[in-house]
GROMACS .gro file of C-alpha atoms in nm:
model
  282
    1MET     CA    1  11.388  11.583  10.341
    2LEU     CA    2  11.052  11.434  10.432
    3ARG     CA    3  10.799  11.403  10.158
    4SER     CA    4  10.446  11.270  10.164
    5PHE     CA    5  10.267  11.137   9.859
    6ALA     CA    6   9.937  11.169  10.042
    7ASP     CA    7   9.858  11.533   9.976
    8GLU     CA    8   9.937  11.562   9.608
    9ASP     CA    9   9.942  11.220   9.451
   10TYR     CA   10   9.617  11.050   9.539
   11SER     CA   11   9.261  11.088   9.428
   12MET     CA   12   8.932  10.908   9.479
   13SER     CA   13   8.750  10.726   9.202
   14SER     CA   14   8.376  10.678   9.230
   15SER     CA   15   8.242  10.338   9.324
   16PRO     CA   16   7.875  10.234   9.336
   17ASN     CA   17   7.945   9.995   9.623
   18SER     CA   18   8.073  10.044   9.975
   19GLN     CA   19   8.271   9.779  10.153
   20VAL     CA   20   8.070   9.593  10.414
   21TYR     CA   21   8.283   9.580  10.727
   22MET     CA   22   8.086   9.377  10.979
   23PHE     CA   23   8.271   9.495  11.289
   24GLY     CA   24   8.288   9.835  11.453
   25SER     CA   25   8.441  10.143  11.298
   26HIS     CA   26   8.316  10.403  11.545
   27GLU     CA   27   8.384  10.517  11.901
   28GLU     CA   28   8.255  10.192  12.050
   29SER     CA   29   8.546  10.003  11.890
   30VAL     CA   30   8.838  10.220  11.998
   31GLN     CA   31   8.917  10.045  12.327
   32ARG     CA   32   8.924   9.704  12.159
   33TYR     CA   33   9.152   9.828  11.881
   34HIS     CA   34   9.405   9.970  12.126
   35LEU     CA   35   9.408   9.645  12.324
   36LEU     CA   36   9.444   9.439  12.006
   37ASN     CA   37   9.738   9.647  11.887
   38GLU     CA   38   9.904   9.613  12.227
   39ILE     CA   39   9.895   9.235  12.185
   40LEU     CA   40   9.991   9.217  11.817
   41LEU     CA   41  10.245   9.497  11.779
   42PRO     CA   42  10.545   9.298  11.911
   43ALA     CA   43  10.497   9.030  11.642
   44THR     CA   44  10.448   9.298  11.376
   45ALA     CA   45  10.759   9.483  11.489
   46ASP     CA   46  10.960   9.161  11.483
   47GLY     CA   47  10.841   9.081  11.131
   48ILE     CA   48  10.930   9.430  11.009
   49ALA     CA   49  11.272   9.416  11.176
   50HIS     CA   50  11.360   9.104  10.979
   51LEU     CA   51  11.317   9.309  10.660
   52ALA     CA   52  11.600   9.539  10.775
   53PRO     CA   53  11.412   9.859  10.689
   54LYS     CA   54  11.608  10.174  10.619
   55PRO     CA   55  11.517  10.475  10.836
   56ASP     CA   56  11.435  10.694  10.533
   57MET     CA   57  11.188  10.455  10.368
   58GLN     CA   58  10.835  10.540  10.254
   59ILE     CA   59  10.581  10.309  10.423
   60LEU     CA   60  10.218  10.259  10.324
   61GLU     CA   61   9.979  10.134  10.594
   62ILE     CA   62   9.655   9.989  10.454
   63GLY     CA   63   9.357   9.986  10.691
   64CYS     CA   64   9.535  10.174  10.968
   65GLY     CA   65   9.244  10.182  11.214
   66VAL     CA   66   9.308  10.426  11.498
   67GLY     CA   67   9.670  10.469  11.389
   68ASP     CA   68   9.863  10.280  11.657
   69THR     CA   69  10.079  10.075  11.419
   70ALA     CA   70  10.128  10.358  11.171
   71CYS     CA   71  10.248  10.590  11.449
   72TYR     CA   72  10.487  10.319  11.568
   73PHE     CA   73  10.630  10.289  11.216
   74ALA     CA   74  10.678  10.666  11.188
   75GLN     CA   75  10.849  10.696  11.525
   76HIS     CA   76  11.056  10.381  11.546
   77VAL     CA   77  11.097  10.226  11.199
   78VAL     CA   78  11.134  10.519  10.957
   79PRO     CA   79  11.215  10.826  11.169
   80ASP     CA   80  11.381  10.985  10.864
   81GLY     CA   81  11.121  10.858  10.619
   82TYR     CA   82  10.746  10.892  10.586
   83VAL     CA   83  10.432  10.691  10.660
   84THR     CA   84  10.114  10.726  10.457
   85ALA     CA   85   9.818  10.551  10.620
   86PHE     CA   86   9.455  10.519  10.525
   87ASP     CA   87   9.131  10.373  10.658
   88LEU     CA   88   8.768  10.394  10.551
   89SER     CA   89   8.644  10.511  10.894
   90PRO     CA   90   8.630  10.890  10.940
   91VAL     CA   91   8.616  10.836  11.317
   92PHE     CA   92   8.932  10.626  11.317
   93ILE     CA   93   9.118  10.868  11.090
   94GLY     CA   94   9.027  11.155  11.321
   95LEU     CA   95   9.160  10.964  11.621
   96ALA     CA   96   9.475  10.863  11.431
   97LYS     CA   97   9.549  11.225  11.343
   98GLN     CA   98   9.491  11.324  11.705
   99GLN     CA   99   9.732  11.054  11.825
  100ALA     CA  100  10.003  11.169  11.585
  101GLU     CA  101   9.957  11.528  11.695
  102GLU     CA  102   9.971  11.439  12.064
  103LYS     CA  103  10.292  11.241  12.007
  104ASN     CA  104  10.434  11.522  11.790
  105ILE     CA  105  10.484  11.286  11.496
  106LYS     CA  106  10.550  11.493  11.184
  107ASN     CA  107  10.644  11.226  10.929
  108ILE     CA  108  10.297  11.080  10.884
  109SER     CA  109   9.974  11.149  10.695
  110PHE     CA  110   9.633  10.989  10.737
  111ILE     CA  111   9.375  10.961  10.458
  112CYS     CA  112   9.010  10.862  10.492
  113ALA     CA  113   8.955  10.629  10.196
  114ASP     CA  114   8.832  10.287  10.088
  115ALA     CA  115   9.112  10.055   9.976
  116ARG     CA  116   8.917   9.970   9.662
  117ASP     CA  117   8.875  10.333   9.556
  118ILE     CA  118   9.189  10.516   9.660
  119VAL     CA  119   9.435  10.601   9.383
  120LEU     CA  120   9.796  10.643   9.491
  121LYS     CA  121  10.112  10.716   9.297
  122SER     CA  122  10.265  10.408   9.134
  123ASN     CA  123  10.616  10.292   9.229
  124ALA     CA  124  10.612  10.521   9.532
  125TYR     CA  125  10.654  10.308   9.843
  126ASP     CA  126  10.932  10.093   9.988
  127LEU     CA  127  10.706   9.884  10.212
  128ALA     CA  128  10.333   9.821  10.234
  129HIS     CA  129  10.179   9.672  10.547
  130THR     CA  130   9.831   9.559  10.642
  131ARG     CA  131   9.698   9.364  10.939
  132LEU     CA  132   9.355   9.206  10.986
  133VAL     CA  133   9.217   9.388  10.682
  134LEU     CA  134   9.213   9.184  10.362
  135GLU     CA  135   9.010   8.898  10.506
  136HIS     CA  136   8.718   9.141  10.535
  137ILE     CA  137   8.730   9.270  10.175
  138SER     CA  138   8.542   9.101   9.892
  139GLU     CA  139   8.778   9.228   9.619
  140ARG     CA  140   9.088   9.096   9.791
  141ASP     CA  141   9.275   9.014   9.472
  142VAL     CA  142   9.214   9.364   9.339
  143ILE     CA  143   9.369   9.519   9.650
  144VAL     CA  144   9.676   9.296   9.628
  145GLN     CA  145   9.723   9.401   9.265
  146LYS     CA  146   9.694   9.768   9.362
  147VAL     CA  147   9.953   9.722   9.636
  148TYR     CA  148  10.190   9.574   9.378
  149GLU     CA  149  10.148   9.883   9.159
  150TRP     CA  150  10.204  10.122   9.450
  151LEU     CA  151  10.533   9.961   9.551
  152ARG     CA  152  10.873  10.038   9.404
  153PRO     CA  153  11.073   9.755   9.247
  154SER     CA  154  11.248   9.541   9.512
  155SER     CA  155  10.999   9.658   9.774
  156CYS     CA  156  10.795   9.433  10.003
  157PHE     CA  157  10.432   9.372  10.091
  158PHE     CA  158  10.391   9.247  10.448
  159CYS     CA  159  10.042   9.113  10.523
  160GLU     CA  160   9.917   8.978  10.855
  161GLU     CA  161   9.589   8.793  10.903
  162GLN     CA  162   9.453   8.594  11.192
  163VAL     CA  163   9.473   8.217  11.191
  164ILE     CA  164   9.153   8.056  11.316
  165LEU     CA  165   9.261   7.755  11.519
  166HIS     CA  166   8.991   7.498  11.582
  167GLY     CA  167   8.997   7.227  11.843
  168LYS     CA  168   9.171   7.433  12.113
  169THR     CA  169   8.879   7.389  12.350
  170SER     CA  170   8.609   7.136  12.428
  171ALA     CA  171   8.326   7.106  12.178
  172ASP     CA  172   8.077   7.294  12.397
  173HIS     CA  173   8.315   7.576  12.496
  174TRP     CA  174   8.179   7.928  12.443
  175LEU     CA  175   8.491   8.025  12.245
  176ASN     CA  176   8.397   7.785  11.965
  177GLN     CA  177   8.058   7.951  11.931
  178LEU     CA  178   8.213   8.297  11.931
  179VAL     CA  179   8.455   8.195  11.655
  180SER     CA  180   8.166   8.052  11.454
  181TRP     CA  181   7.970   8.378  11.484
  182ARG     CA  182   8.273   8.580  11.384
  183LEU     CA  183   8.342   8.364  11.078
  184THR     CA  184   7.980   8.396  10.971
  185LEU     CA  185   7.987   8.777  10.997
  186VAL     CA  186   8.305   8.799  10.789
  187GLU     CA  187   8.151   8.578  10.520
  188VAL     CA  188   7.822   8.773  10.520
  189GLY     CA  189   8.024   9.091  10.468
  190GLY     CA  190   8.185   8.939  10.158
  191GLY     CA  191   8.514   8.844  10.322
  192ASN     CA  192   8.703   8.519  10.363
  193PRO     CA  193   8.802   8.441  10.723
  194ASN     CA  194   9.053   8.182  10.595
  195TYR     CA  195   9.208   8.420  10.342
  196ALA     CA  196   9.559   8.391  10.482
  197THR     CA  197   9.580   8.017  10.424
  198ALA     CA  198   9.341   7.979  10.131
  199GLU     CA  199   9.403   8.261   9.882
  200LEU     CA  200   9.662   8.518   9.983
  201ALA     CA  201   9.977   8.355   9.841
  202GLU     CA  202   9.794   8.280   9.516
  203HIS     CA  203   9.677   8.640   9.485
  204MET     CA  204  10.028   8.768   9.553
  205LYS     CA  205  10.173   8.544   9.285
  206ALA     CA  206   9.906   8.648   9.034
  207ALA     CA  207   9.980   9.015   9.105
  208GLY     CA  208  10.348   8.962   9.025
  209PHE     CA  209  10.507   8.924   9.367
  210THR     CA  210  10.798   8.683   9.405
  211GLU     CA  211  10.989   8.537   9.700
  212ILE     CA  212  10.656   8.479   9.874
  213GLN     CA  213  10.705   8.350  10.226
  214SER     CA  214  10.459   8.269  10.502
  215LEU     CA  215  10.500   8.190  10.866
  216VAL     CA  216  10.278   8.144  11.167
  217SER     CA  217  10.346   8.388  11.449
  218THR     CA  218  10.206   8.308  11.793
  219SER     CA  219  10.189   8.587  12.049
  220HIS     CA  220  10.179   8.480  12.412
  221CYS     CA  221   9.960   8.729  12.587
  222ASP     CA  222   9.763   8.810  12.899
  223PRO     CA  223   9.437   8.608  12.882
  224VAL     CA  224   9.262   8.889  13.070
  225LYS     CA  225   9.330   9.125  12.780
  226VAL     CA  226   9.231   8.871  12.516
  227ASN     CA  227   8.911   8.801  12.705
  228GLU     CA  228   8.839   9.174  12.721
  229ILE     CA  229   8.896   9.205  12.346
  230ASN     CA  230   8.648   8.924  12.281
  231TYR     CA  231   8.396   9.066  12.528
  232LEU     CA  232   8.410   9.419  12.387
  233GLY     CA  233   8.387   9.290  12.030
  234LEU     CA  234   8.077   9.086  12.103
  235GLN     CA  235   7.902   9.337  12.325
  236ARG     CA  236   7.969   9.658  12.133
  237GLU     CA  237   8.024   9.550  11.772
  238MET     CA  238   7.886   9.207  11.691
  239LYS     CA  239   7.575   9.177  11.909
  240GLN     CA  240   7.325   9.382  11.713
  241LYS     CA  241   7.442   9.254  11.375
  242LEU     CA  242   7.413   8.894  11.493
  243ILE     CA  243   7.057   8.961  11.609
  244ASP     CA  244   6.954   9.158  11.300
  245LEU     CA  245   7.086   8.887  11.066
  246GLY     CA  246   6.921   8.608  11.263
  247ILE     CA  247   7.254   8.442  11.339
  248ALA     CA  248   7.202   8.446  11.716
  249THR     CA  249   6.937   8.551  11.963
  250GLU     CA  250   6.982   8.814  12.229
  251GLU     CA  251   6.943   8.545  12.494
  252GLU     CA  252   7.225   8.339  12.342
  253ILE     CA  253   7.455   8.639  12.324
  254GLU     CA  254   7.382   8.747  12.681
  255ALA     CA  255   7.450   8.393  12.802
  256MET     CA  256   7.788   8.401  12.627
  257LEU     CA  257   7.874   8.740  12.773
  258ARG     CA  258   7.802   8.601  13.119
  259ALA     CA  259   8.028   8.304  13.048
  260MET     CA  260   8.303   8.538  12.931
  261SER     CA  261   8.271   8.739  13.252
  262LYS     CA  262   8.369   8.449  13.473
  263LYS     CA  263   8.703   8.480  13.651
  264PRO     CA  264   8.973   8.385  13.590
  265PRO     CA  265   8.969   8.385  13.208
  266ASP     CA  266   9.018   8.057  13.026
  267LYS     CA  267   9.384   7.965  12.968
  268SER     CA  268   9.300   7.894  12.602
  269LEU     CA  269   9.299   8.274  12.561
  270SER     CA  270   9.671   8.306  12.639
  271THR     CA  271   9.782   8.290  12.273
  272PHE     CA  272   9.695   8.486  11.959
  273THR     CA  273   9.803   8.333  11.630
  274MET     CA  274   9.872   8.533  11.313
  275PHE     CA  275   9.971   8.431  10.962
  276GLN     CA  276  10.243   8.663  10.831
  277THR     CA  277  10.293   8.663  10.454
  278LEU     CA  278  10.567   8.851  10.270
  279GLY     CA  279  10.602   8.912   9.898
  280ARG     CA  280  10.859   9.113   9.704
  281LYS     CA  281  10.802   9.315   9.389
  282PRO     CA  282  11.081   9.227   9.139
   0.00000   0.00000   0.00000
């Protein structure tokens, strides 16, 4: 029998602060999120498969975005189990619910909530997953501790964050400048763009996780799609923030967008590297 902890076992505590997410969480971001999931899902699915999940497990998806990965879990990983997913964007949660309804997915619930404020039932989940989320949150260690409390004993936390690889291109290549702008925005928002390699394992250990393992997963992908992801992110999500914060001028951004529009896309965009970290609750 399917059971969700979402409807009856969570509540919201009040918080005087709101998380500063420096990238888009509205309609302008949807196309980029779908493209990004298309590229990253195979590596995520492979990582989950190595955990040998049981089809009746309870999965918690933290920062689910528009729901692509959570819907995949519900359909293909735990068809006899249940997925509880949450995100702080009301727009994204609305789209995620719509996607689940269109795909007739019944074993899933979506909650609009901030990871720092949501209160879920302890010892309730068999697997917790998050991707490209924790690096943006200032209270990263607090979230890791909460995940530990939400998981059942012997359950796993599977976290994926992007690895920023420097030196892939010439010093004056536009991609280096784009990476620099992105890193700056994450830091201004209170995040740590190098969280995967600098803090994550330490935070997991402090929370109580054991058997902590990390690996680098490189997805080989269509450079056209990666270029489109970068273009959409800069044009629709980053541009105005970069200008408002004085990080870049409109002229500099427009020049980069023109460079990104050149065909064919740079071959350096044919890979996307993620840092996958796994910890087990004893």
